[in-house]
Tab-separated table of N, CA and C in Angstrom:
chain	number	residue	atom	x	y	z
P	155	MET	N	-43.788	-33.692	36.285
P	155	MET	CA	-45.199	-33.479	36.541
P	155	MET	C	-45.595	-34.866	37.284
P	156	ASP	N	-45.604	-35.357	38.401
P	156	ASP	CA	-45.676	-36.442	38.527
P	156	ASP	C	-47.263	-37.030	38.659
P	157	ILE	N	-47.730	-38.227	38.870
P	157	ILE	CA	-48.713	-39.084	39.483
P	157	ILE	C	-49.852	-38.602	39.661
P	158	LYS	N	-49.995	-37.751	40.608
P	158	LYS	CA	-50.757	-37.218	40.598
P	158	LYS	C	-51.722	-36.186	40.319
P	159	ASP	N	-50.579	-35.452	39.829
P	159	ASP	CA	-50.423	-34.245	38.369
P	159	ASP	C	-51.594	-34.474	37.016
P	160	MET	N	-51.013	-35.137	36.692
P	160	MET	CA	-50.824	-36.050	35.458
P	160	MET	C	-52.951	-36.976	35.762
P	161	LYS	N	-53.134	-37.087	36.869
P	161	LYS	CA	-53.966	-37.802	36.947
P	161	LYS	C	-55.470	-36.775	37.140
P	162	GLU	N	-55.413	-35.548	37.787
P	162	GLU	CA	-55.483	-34.176	37.520
P	162	GLU	C	-55.552	-33.911	35.905
P	163	LEU	N	-55.246	-33.806	35.066
P	163	LEU	CA	-54.456	-33.239	34.556
P	163	LEU	C	-56.049	-34.349	33.066
P	164	ILE	N	-56.146	-35.645	33.064
P	164	ILE	CA	-57.181	-36.782	32.499
P	164	ILE	C	-58.348	-36.387	33.073
P	165	ARG	N	-58.234	-35.794	34.512
P	165	ARG	CA	-59.795	-36.321	34.896
P	165	ARG	C	-60.159	-34.659	34.046
P	166	ALA	N	-59.419	-33.645	34.365
P	166	ALA	CA	-59.829	-32.466	33.436
P	166	ALA	C	-60.178	-32.280	31.760
P	167	VAL	N	-59.009	-32.987	31.563
P	167	VAL	CA	-59.524	-33.410	30.286
P	167	VAL	C	-61.192	-34.377	29.683
P	168	SER	N	-60.948	-35.078	30.443
P	168	SER	CA	-62.141	-36.215	29.877
P	168	SER	C	-63.426	-35.394	30.401
P	169	GLU	N	-63.297	-34.463	31.920
P	169	GLU	CA	-64.631	-33.652	31.989
P	169	GLU	C	-65.414	-32.443	31.587
P	170	SER	N	-64.080	-32.128	30.354
P	170	SER	CA	-64.291	-31.216	29.096
P	170	SER	C	-64.457	-31.648	27.978
P	171	ASP	N	-64.678	-30.655	26.946
P	171	ASP	CA	-65.078	-30.941	25.297
P	171	ASP	C	-63.909	-30.699	24.514
P	172	ILE	N	-63.006	-30.929	25.395
P	172	ILE	CA	-61.656	-30.640	24.464
P	172	ILE	C	-61.445	-31.960	24.373
P	173	THR	N	-61.368	-32.430	22.761
P	173	THR	CA	-60.540	-33.930	22.216
P	173	THR	C	-59.276	-34.524	22.668
P	174	ASN	N	-58.100	-33.235	22.399
P	174	ASN	CA	-56.856	-33.332	21.712
P	174	ASN	C	-56.197	-32.447	22.832
P	175	PHE	N	-55.040	-33.209	23.855
P	175	PHE	CA	-54.117	-32.142	24.321
P	175	PHE	C	-53.359	-32.640	24.145
P	176	GLU	N	-52.148	-31.892	23.794
P	176	GLU	CA	-50.417	-32.025	23.717
P	176	GLU	C	-49.702	-31.149	24.781
P	177	TYR	N	-48.576	-31.492	25.406
P	177	TYR	CA	-48.032	-30.488	26.427
P	177	TYR	C	-46.478	-31.225	25.653
P	178	GLU	N	-45.588	-30.159	25.645
P	178	GLU	CA	-43.802	-31.445	25.772
P	178	GLU	C	-43.039	-29.978	26.098
P	179	ASP	N	-42.375	-30.649	27.084
P	179	ASP	CA	-40.559	-29.995	27.441
P	179	ASP	C	-39.568	-30.177	27.162
P	180	GLU	N	-38.490	-30.601	27.879
P	180	GLU	CA	-37.829	-30.572	27.634
P	180	GLU	C	-37.416	-33.092	28.325
P	181	THR	N	-38.234	-32.184	28.966
P	181	THR	CA	-38.060	-33.516	30.012
P	181	THR	C	-39.313	-34.636	30.134
P	182	GLN	N	-40.028	-34.214	29.009
P	182	GLN	CA	-41.704	-34.797	28.591
P	182	GLN	C	-42.381	-34.071	28.072
P	183	GLU	N	-43.619	-35.501	27.499
P	183	GLU	CA	-44.165	-35.409	25.871
P	183	GLU	C	-45.396	-35.915	26.736
P	184	ILE	N	-46.788	-35.441	26.580
P	184	ILE	CA	-48.046	-36.006	26.834
P	184	ILE	C	-48.644	-35.493	26.446
P	185	ARG	N	-49.467	-36.912	25.596
P	185	ARG	CA	-50.584	-36.678	24.383
P	185	ARG	C	-51.639	-37.289	25.340
P	186	ILE	N	-53.084	-36.991	25.200
P	186	ILE	CA	-54.136	-37.564	25.382
P	186	ILE	C	-54.795	-37.069	24.177
P	187	LYS	N	-55.621	-37.742	24.183
P	187	LYS	CA	-56.905	-38.111	22.902
P	187	LYS	C	-58.009	-38.299	23.251
P	188	LYS	N	-59.170	-38.184	23.415
P	188	LYS	CA	-60.487	-38.261	23.806
P	188	LYS	C	-61.363	-39.218	22.600
P	189	ASP	N	-61.855	-40.278	22.764
P	189	ASP	CA	-62.857	-40.636	21.706
P	189	ASP	C	-63.832	-39.455	22.202
P	190	ALA	N	-64.971	-39.352	21.156
P	190	ALA	CA	-66.821	-38.808	22.109
P	190	ALA	C	-67.249	-39.169	22.544
P	191	VAL	N	-67.230	-40.652	21.473
P	191	VAL	CA	-68.381	-41.447	22.120
P	191	VAL	C	-67.332	-42.259	22.954
P	192	GLN	N	-66.773	-42.980	23.750
P	192	GLN	CA	-66.510	-44.072	24.076
P	192	GLN	C	-64.962	-42.828	25.282
P	193	ASN	N	-64.773	-41.787	25.475
P	193	ASN	CA	-64.234	-41.294	26.286
P	193	ASN	C	-62.768	-41.652	26.135
P	194	VAL	N	-62.691	-42.493	25.284
P	194	VAL	CA	-60.636	-43.217	25.470
P	194	VAL	C	-59.599	-42.256	25.778
P	195	VAL	N	-58.829	-42.285	26.982
P	195	VAL	CA	-57.667	-41.381	27.105
P	195	VAL	C	-56.132	-42.163	26.822
P	196	ALA	N	-55.486	-41.648	26.325
P	196	ALA	CA	-54.287	-42.366	25.518
P	196	ALA	C	-53.435	-41.196	26.170
P	197	VAL	N	-52.035	-41.688	27.467
P	197	VAL	CA	-51.396	-40.866	27.516
P	197	VAL	C	-49.506	-41.519	26.917
P	198	GLN	N	-48.962	-40.163	27.126
P	198	GLN	CA	-47.524	-40.926	26.784
P	198	GLN	C	-46.387	-40.054	27.565
P	199	PRO	N	-46.210	-40.325	28.615
P	199	PRO	CA	-45.159	-39.197	29.334
P	199	PRO	C	-43.700	-40.053	28.928
P	200	ASN	N	-42.661	-39.274	29.152
P	200	ASN	CA	-41.764	-39.612	28.417
P	200	ASN	C	-41.111	-40.127	30.100
P	201	ASN	N	-41.164	-39.245	31.464
P	201	ASN	CA	-40.530	-39.352	32.367
P	201	ASN	C	-40.647	-40.256	32.828
P	202	LEU	N	-41.730	-41.424	32.939
P	202	LEU	CA	-42.232	-42.056	34.118
P	202	LEU	C	-41.827	-43.760	33.711
P	203	SER	N	-41.137	-44.547	35.166
P	203	SER	CA	-40.486	-45.924	34.565
P	203	SER	C	-41.933	-46.497	34.790
P	204	PHE	N	-41.279	-47.479	33.599
P	204	PHE	CA	-42.284	-48.537	33.583
P	204	PHE	C	-42.165	-50.047	33.214
P	205	THR	N	-42.402	-50.597	33.482
P	205	THR	CA	-42.714	-52.535	33.537
P	205	THR	C	-42.921	-52.724	31.811
P	206	PRO	N	-41.461	-53.362	30.776
P	206	PRO	CA	-42.197	-53.216	29.816
P	206	PRO	C	-43.028	-54.605	28.981
P	207	VAL	N	-43.720	-54.279	28.472
P	207	VAL	CA	-44.801	-55.322	28.333
P	207	VAL	C	-44.553	-56.566	27.510
P	208	SER	N	-44.619	-57.488	28.302
P	208	SER	CA	-44.413	-58.547	27.347
P	208	SER	C	-45.174	-59.161	26.643
P	209	SER	N	-44.500	-60.020	25.704
P	209	SER	CA	-45.087	-60.564	24.356
P	209	SER	C	-46.756	-61.006	24.482
P	210	THR	N	-46.796	-62.042	25.265
P	210	THR	CA	-47.704	-62.800	25.949
P	210	THR	C	-49.068	-61.379	25.846
P	211	GLN	N	-48.428	-60.288	26.325
P	211	GLN	CA	-49.305	-59.678	27.645
P	211	GLN	C	-49.939	-58.750	25.943
P	212	THR	N	-49.088	-58.621	24.939
P	212	THR	CA	-49.367	-58.208	23.621
P	212	THR	C	-49.984	-58.826	22.491
P	213	GLU	N	-50.779	-60.064	22.720
P	213	GLU	CA	-51.242	-60.897	22.001
P	213	GLU	C	-52.238	-60.588	20.884
P	214	THR	N	-51.557	-60.796	20.220
P	214	THR	CA	-52.948	-59.835	18.925
P	214	THR	C	-54.324	-60.944	19.253
P	215	ARG	N	-54.784	-59.447	18.693
P	215	ARG	CA	-56.891	-59.474	19.094
P	215	ARG	C	-57.285	-59.760	17.395
P	216	ASN	N	-57.834	-61.008	17.059
P	216	ASN	CA	-58.395	-60.774	15.808
P	216	ASN	C	-60.147	-61.767	15.866
P	217	GLU	N	-60.896	-61.130	15.028
P	217	GLU	CA	-62.203	-61.689	14.880
P	217	GLU	C	-62.646	-62.053	13.589
P	218	LEU	N	-63.324	-63.182	13.415
P	218	LEU	CA	-63.631	-63.652	12.121
P	218	LEU	C	-65.540	-62.598	11.734
P	219	SER	N	-64.778	-62.435	10.336
P	219	SER	CA	-66.180	-61.478	10.034
P	219	SER	C	-66.262	-62.198	8.376
P	220	GLN	N	-67.068	-61.477	8.153
P	220	GLN	CA	-67.658	-61.748	6.626
P	220	GLN	C	-68.472	-60.343	5.999
P	221	ASN	N	-67.658	-60.352	5.063
P	221	ASN	CA	-67.808	-58.766	4.347
P	221	ASN	C	-69.178	-59.206	3.221
P	222	VAL	N	-69.453	-58.064	2.327
P	222	VAL	CA	-71.213	-58.126	2.083
P	222	VAL	C	-71.334	-58.845	0.778
P	223	SER	N	-69.778	-59.772	0.527
P	223	SER	CA	-70.116	-60.515	-0.795
P	223	SER	C	-69.857	-61.816	0.069
P	224	GLY	N	-70.291	-61.479	0.898
P	224	GLY	CA	-70.192	-63.175	2.313
P	224	GLY	C	-69.011	-63.712	2.045
P	225	ASP	N	-67.220	-63.572	1.977
P	225	ASP	CA	-66.127	-63.948	2.185
P	225	ASP	C	-65.734	-63.443	3.915
P	226	LEU	N	-65.456	-64.713	3.851
P	226	LEU	CA	-65.707	-64.635	5.332
P	226	LEU	C	-63.646	-64.429	5.430
P	227	PHE	N	-63.115	-63.547	6.407
P	227	PHE	CA	-61.961	-63.416	6.958
P	227	PHE	C	-62.118	-62.698	8.247
P	228	ASN	N	-60.831	-62.936	8.763
P	228	ASN	CA	-59.927	-62.378	9.941
P	228	ASN	C	-59.029	-61.304	10.412
P	229	VAL	N	-60.213	-60.461	11.416
P	229	VAL	CA	-59.817	-58.774	11.453
P	229	VAL	C	-58.315	-58.892	12.249
P	230	VAL	N	-57.218	-58.738	12.506
P	230	VAL	CA	-56.651	-58.288	12.989
P	230	VAL	C	-56.701	-57.427	14.527
P	231	LYS	N	-56.778	-57.253	15.539
P	231	LYS	CA	-57.755	-56.013	16.001
P	231	LYS	C	-55.878	-55.559	17.028
P	232	SER	N	-55.870	-54.707	17.321
P	232	SER	CA	-54.994	-53.532	18.183
P	232	SER	C	-54.650	-54.186	19.422
P	233	PRO	N	-53.712	-54.876	20.124
P	233	PRO	CA	-53.508	-55.215	21.283
P	233	PRO	C	-53.247	-53.912	22.690
P	234	LEU	N	-53.424	-53.017	22.169
P	234	LEU	CA	-52.820	-51.458	22.996
P	234	LEU	C	-53.395	-50.140	21.811
P	235	VAL	N	-52.737	-49.138	22.561
P	235	VAL	CA	-52.760	-47.686	22.489
P	235	VAL	C	-51.881	-47.490	21.354
P	236	GLY	N	-51.423	-46.822	20.962
P	236	GLY	CA	-49.887	-46.583	20.213
P	236	GLY	C	-49.934	-46.382	18.638
P	237	VAL	N	-48.573	-45.688	18.338
P	237	VAL	CA	-48.153	-45.573	16.709
P	237	VAL	C	-48.372	-46.751	16.364
P	238	PHE	N	-49.048	-47.112	15.377
P	238	PHE	CA	-48.653	-47.584	14.073
P	238	PHE	C	-47.693	-47.447	13.491
P	239	TYR	N	-47.069	-48.678	12.646
P	239	TYR	CA	-45.631	-47.878	11.875
P	239	TYR	C	-45.871	-50.012	10.465
P	240	CYS	N	-45.708	-49.165	9.532
P	240	CYS	CA	-45.720	-50.616	8.365
P	240	CYS	C	-44.748	-50.963	8.815
P	241	SER	N	-43.359	-50.464	8.979
P	241	SER	CA	-42.296	-51.103	8.041
P	241	SER	C	-41.230	-50.651	9.747
P	242	ALA	N	-40.503	-51.328	9.278
P	242	ALA	CA	-39.206	-51.580	10.494
P	242	ALA	C	-38.476	-50.403	11.077
P	243	SER	N	-38.359	-49.332	9.713
P	243	SER	CA	-38.077	-47.730	10.223
P	243	SER	C	-38.422	-46.933	8.392
P	244	PRO	N	-38.605	-45.684	8.805
P	244	PRO	CA	-38.613	-45.228	7.307
P	244	PRO	C	-38.604	-45.565	5.616
P	245	ASP	N	-37.017	-45.882	5.923
P	245	ASP	CA	-37.159	-45.861	4.293
P	245	ASP	C	-37.370	-47.475	4.272
P	246	ALA	N	-37.917	-48.429	4.810
P	246	ALA	CA	-37.430	-50.237	4.454
P	246	ALA	C	-38.794	-50.168	3.928
P	247	GLU	N	-39.168	-51.463	4.036
P	247	GLU	CA	-40.447	-51.893	2.788
P	247	GLU	C	-41.187	-51.867	3.856
P	248	PRO	N	-42.683	-52.047	3.655
P	248	PRO	CA	-43.167	-52.676	4.775
P	248	PRO	C	-43.139	-54.196	4.905
P	249	PHE	N	-43.479	-54.054	6.043
P	249	PHE	CA	-43.858	-55.969	6.657
P	249	PHE	C	-44.374	-56.460	5.435
P	250	VAL	N	-45.717	-55.513	5.567
P	250	VAL	CA	-47.293	-56.667	4.320
P	250	VAL	C	-47.816	-55.423	3.512
P	251	LYS	N	-48.358	-56.460	2.327
P	251	LYS	CA	-49.134	-54.991	1.485
P	251	LYS	C	-50.603	-56.235	1.228
P	252	VAL	N	-51.083	-55.151	0.473
P	252	VAL	CA	-53.325	-55.904	-0.004
P	252	VAL	C	-52.547	-56.958	-0.402
P	253	GLY	N	-52.690	-57.955	-0.340
P	253	GLY	CA	-52.295	-59.332	-1.413
P	253	GLY	C	-51.185	-60.139	-1.029
P	254	ASP	N	-50.776	-59.810	0.138
P	254	ASP	CA	-49.568	-60.634	0.607
P	254	ASP	C	-50.092	-61.856	0.915
P	255	LYS	N	-49.407	-63.312	0.738
P	255	LYS	CA	-49.819	-63.927	2.056
P	255	LYS	C	-48.958	-64.112	3.118
P	256	VAL	N	-49.719	-64.910	4.372
P	256	VAL	CA	-48.908	-64.506	5.574
P	256	VAL	C	-49.018	-65.536	5.768
P	257	SER	N	-48.006	-65.690	7.381
P	257	SER	CA	-48.300	-66.811	7.885
P	257	SER	C	-48.292	-66.783	9.071
P	258	LYS	N	-48.849	-67.583	10.087
P	258	LYS	CA	-49.012	-67.455	11.908
P	258	LYS	C	-47.366	-67.258	11.713
P	259	GLY	N	-47.313	-66.080	12.619
P	259	GLY	CA	-45.831	-65.273	13.310
P	259	GLY	C	-45.144	-64.642	12.450
P	260	GLN	N	-46.177	-64.228	10.844
P	260	GLN	CA	-45.033	-63.292	10.639
P	260	GLN	C	-45.714	-62.578	11.642
P	261	VAL	N	-44.910	-61.046	10.897
P	261	VAL	CA	-44.701	-59.610	11.582
P	261	VAL	C	-45.724	-58.898	10.769
P	262	LEU	N	-46.699	-58.285	11.289
P	262	LEU	CA	-47.335	-58.098	10.054
P	262	LEU	C	-47.092	-55.867	10.247
P	263	GLY	N	-46.594	-55.530	11.521
P	263	GLY	CA	-46.880	-54.384	11.245
P	263	GLY	C	-46.815	-54.200	12.954
P	264	ILE	N	-45.787	-52.745	13.089
P	264	ILE	CA	-45.287	-52.358	14.611
P	264	ILE	C	-46.330	-51.363	15.388
P	265	ILE	N	-46.592	-51.439	16.351
P	265	ILE	CA	-47.603	-50.875	17.734
P	265	ILE	C	-46.340	-50.027	18.820
P	266	GLU	N	-45.415	-49.327	18.221
P	266	GLU	CA	-44.797	-48.168	19.482
P	266	GLU	C	-45.694	-47.386	21.094
P	267	ALA	N	-45.580	-47.673	21.926
P	267	ALA	CA	-45.801	-47.390	23.146
P	267	ALA	C	-45.469	-46.946	24.192
P	268	MET	N	-45.372	-45.556	24.096
P	268	MET	CA	-44.585	-45.572	25.820
P	268	MET	C	-43.176	-46.091	25.668
P	269	LYS	N	-43.259	-45.515	23.793
P	269	LYS	CA	-40.994	-45.754	23.853
P	269	LYS	C	-40.560	-46.948	23.424
P	270	LEU	N	-41.857	-48.198	23.279
P	270	LEU	CA	-41.942	-49.249	23.092
P	270	LEU	C	-41.775	-50.303	22.153
P	271	MET	N	-41.375	-50.945	21.706
P	271	MET	CA	-42.132	-51.463	19.912
P	271	MET	C	-42.294	-52.973	19.721
P	272	ASN	N	-43.515	-52.940	19.534
P	272	ASN	CA	-44.639	-54.140	19.854
P	272	ASN	C	-44.855	-54.643	18.540
P	273	ASP	N	-44.230	-56.129	18.046
P	273	ASP	CA	-45.003	-56.328	16.547
P	273	ASP	C	-45.906	-57.045	16.591
P	274	ILE	N	-46.656	-56.375	15.635
P	274	ILE	CA	-48.215	-56.753	15.536
P	274	ILE	C	-48.223	-58.534	15.027
P	275	GLU	N	-48.238	-59.510	15.464
P	275	GLU	CA	-47.522	-61.106	13.880
P	275	GLU	C	-49.122	-61.751	14.041
P	276	SER	N	-48.998	-62.560	12.586
P	276	SER	CA	-50.622	-62.745	12.135
P	276	SER	C	-50.631	-64.019	12.846
P	277	GLU	N	-51.854	-64.793	13.820
P	277	GLU	CA	-51.651	-65.540	14.584
P	277	GLU	C	-52.480	-66.939	13.519
P	278	PHE	N	-52.369	-66.754	12.104
P	278	PHE	CA	-52.912	-67.892	11.144
P	278	PHE	C	-52.462	-67.388	9.692
P	279	ASP	N	-52.302	-68.251	9.174
P	279	ASP	CA	-51.974	-68.107	7.456
P	279	ASP	C	-53.398	-67.979	6.586
P	280	GLY	N	-52.640	-66.808	5.593
P	280	GLY	CA	-54.102	-66.374	4.994
P	280	GLY	C	-53.175	-65.010	3.919
P	281	GLU	N	-54.327	-64.685	3.134
P	281	GLU	CA	-54.143	-63.333	2.663
P	281	GLU	C	-54.274	-61.914	3.459
P	282	ILE	N	-53.342	-60.803	2.782
P	282	ILE	CA	-54.204	-59.337	3.740
P	282	ILE	C	-55.207	-59.170	2.749
P	283	VAL	N	-55.898	-58.867	2.793
P	283	VAL	CA	-57.320	-58.248	1.796
P	283	VAL	C	-56.910	-57.108	2.456
P	284	GLU	N	-57.270	-56.639	3.237
P	284	GLU	CA	-57.189	-55.055	3.418
P	284	GLU	C	-56.487	-54.713	4.297
P	285	ILE	N	-55.569	-53.492	4.520
P	285	ILE	CA	-55.162	-53.206	5.686
P	285	ILE	C	-55.337	-52.115	6.462
P	286	LEU	N	-56.746	-51.496	7.387
P	286	LEU	CA	-56.887	-50.340	7.685
P	286	LEU	C	-56.280	-49.638	8.028
P	287	VAL	N	-55.246	-49.289	8.333
P	287	VAL	CA	-54.715	-48.359	9.286
P	287	VAL	C	-53.815	-47.220	8.096
P	288	ASN	N	-53.157	-46.386	8.344
P	288	ASN	CA	-52.198	-45.610	7.918
P	288	ASN	C	-50.550	-46.017	8.642
P	289	ASN	N	-49.368	-46.273	8.053
P	289	ASN	CA	-48.516	-45.487	8.923
P	289	ASN	C	-48.221	-43.911	9.856
P	290	LYS	N	-47.577	-44.530	11.144
P	290	LYS	CA	-48.199	-43.388	11.833
P	290	LYS	C	-48.750	-42.385	12.599
P	291	ASP	N	-50.332	-43.539	12.378
P	291	ASP	CA	-51.355	-43.291	12.454
P	291	ASP	C	-51.490	-43.829	13.992
P	292	MET	N	-52.673	-42.875	15.061
P	292	MET	CA	-52.552	-43.898	16.173
P	292	MET	C	-53.607	-44.648	16.445
P	293	VAL	N	-53.603	-44.973	17.565
P	293	VAL	CA	-54.475	-46.449	17.270
P	293	VAL	C	-55.008	-47.341	18.378
P	294	GLU	N	-56.232	-47.001	18.502
P	294	GLU	CA	-57.062	-47.001	19.967
P	294	GLU	C	-56.513	-48.635	20.180
P	295	TYR	N	-57.119	-49.627	21.693
P	295	TYR	CA	-57.169	-50.359	21.965
P	295	TYR	C	-58.430	-51.134	21.260
P	296	ASP	N	-57.854	-52.255	20.874
P	296	ASP	CA	-59.189	-53.073	19.913
P	296	ASP	C	-59.737	-52.393	18.592
P	297	GLN	N	-59.222	-51.390	18.345
P	297	GLN	CA	-59.123	-50.947	16.240
P	297	GLN	C	-59.010	-52.344	15.411
P	298	PRO	N	-59.768	-52.445	14.798
P	298	PRO	CA	-59.309	-53.072	13.245
P	298	PRO	C	-58.292	-53.008	13.116
P	299	LEU	N	-56.904	-53.643	12.758
P	299	LEU	CA	-55.288	-53.144	11.524
P	299	LEU	C	-55.720	-53.507	10.275
P	300	PHE	N	-55.791	-55.125	10.252
P	300	PHE	CA	-56.105	-55.696	9.147
P	300	PHE	C	-57.316	-56.538	8.590
P	301	LYS	N	-57.177	-57.148	8.180
P	301	LYS	CA	-58.188	-57.487	7.455
P	301	LYS	C	-57.603	-59.168	6.126
P	302	ILE	N	-57.537	-60.356	6.748
P	302	ILE	CA	-56.778	-61.971	5.983
P	302	ILE	C	-57.800	-63.186	6.542
P	303	LYS	N	-57.808	-62.940	4.850
P	303	LYS	CA	-58.688	-64.447	4.432
P	303	LYS	C	-57.809	-65.058	3.914
């Protein structure tokens, strides 16, 4: 499937009531997921060439938030669309758990996008208050991943 066909497929799914579309053959795999409110579309082809994303392009996004009890915490958000992994391999321990102390630069998780693994690093020191996604969850751009106090 070439880029023109792929754009046509994305347009067709976007204009329809379909929220999920998957196609796989020996040479490629395509997944399209549409959020009913935002019309977000994600595509993961196997046979297209791409330029790897540098770590400066996948900078971890965070924001300062306040919970109901008034505690302030940082929210680490996903810098890209992909699949979230809590550990380096299926049999490895998670990078972090609730209650763990983290340091700036410490890996919190991995997001796989287009067969490229992107480390999600903490931008500050603190304690993991909540992990907002599960292992192997599909995550969207700007989706909250961690709360750190």
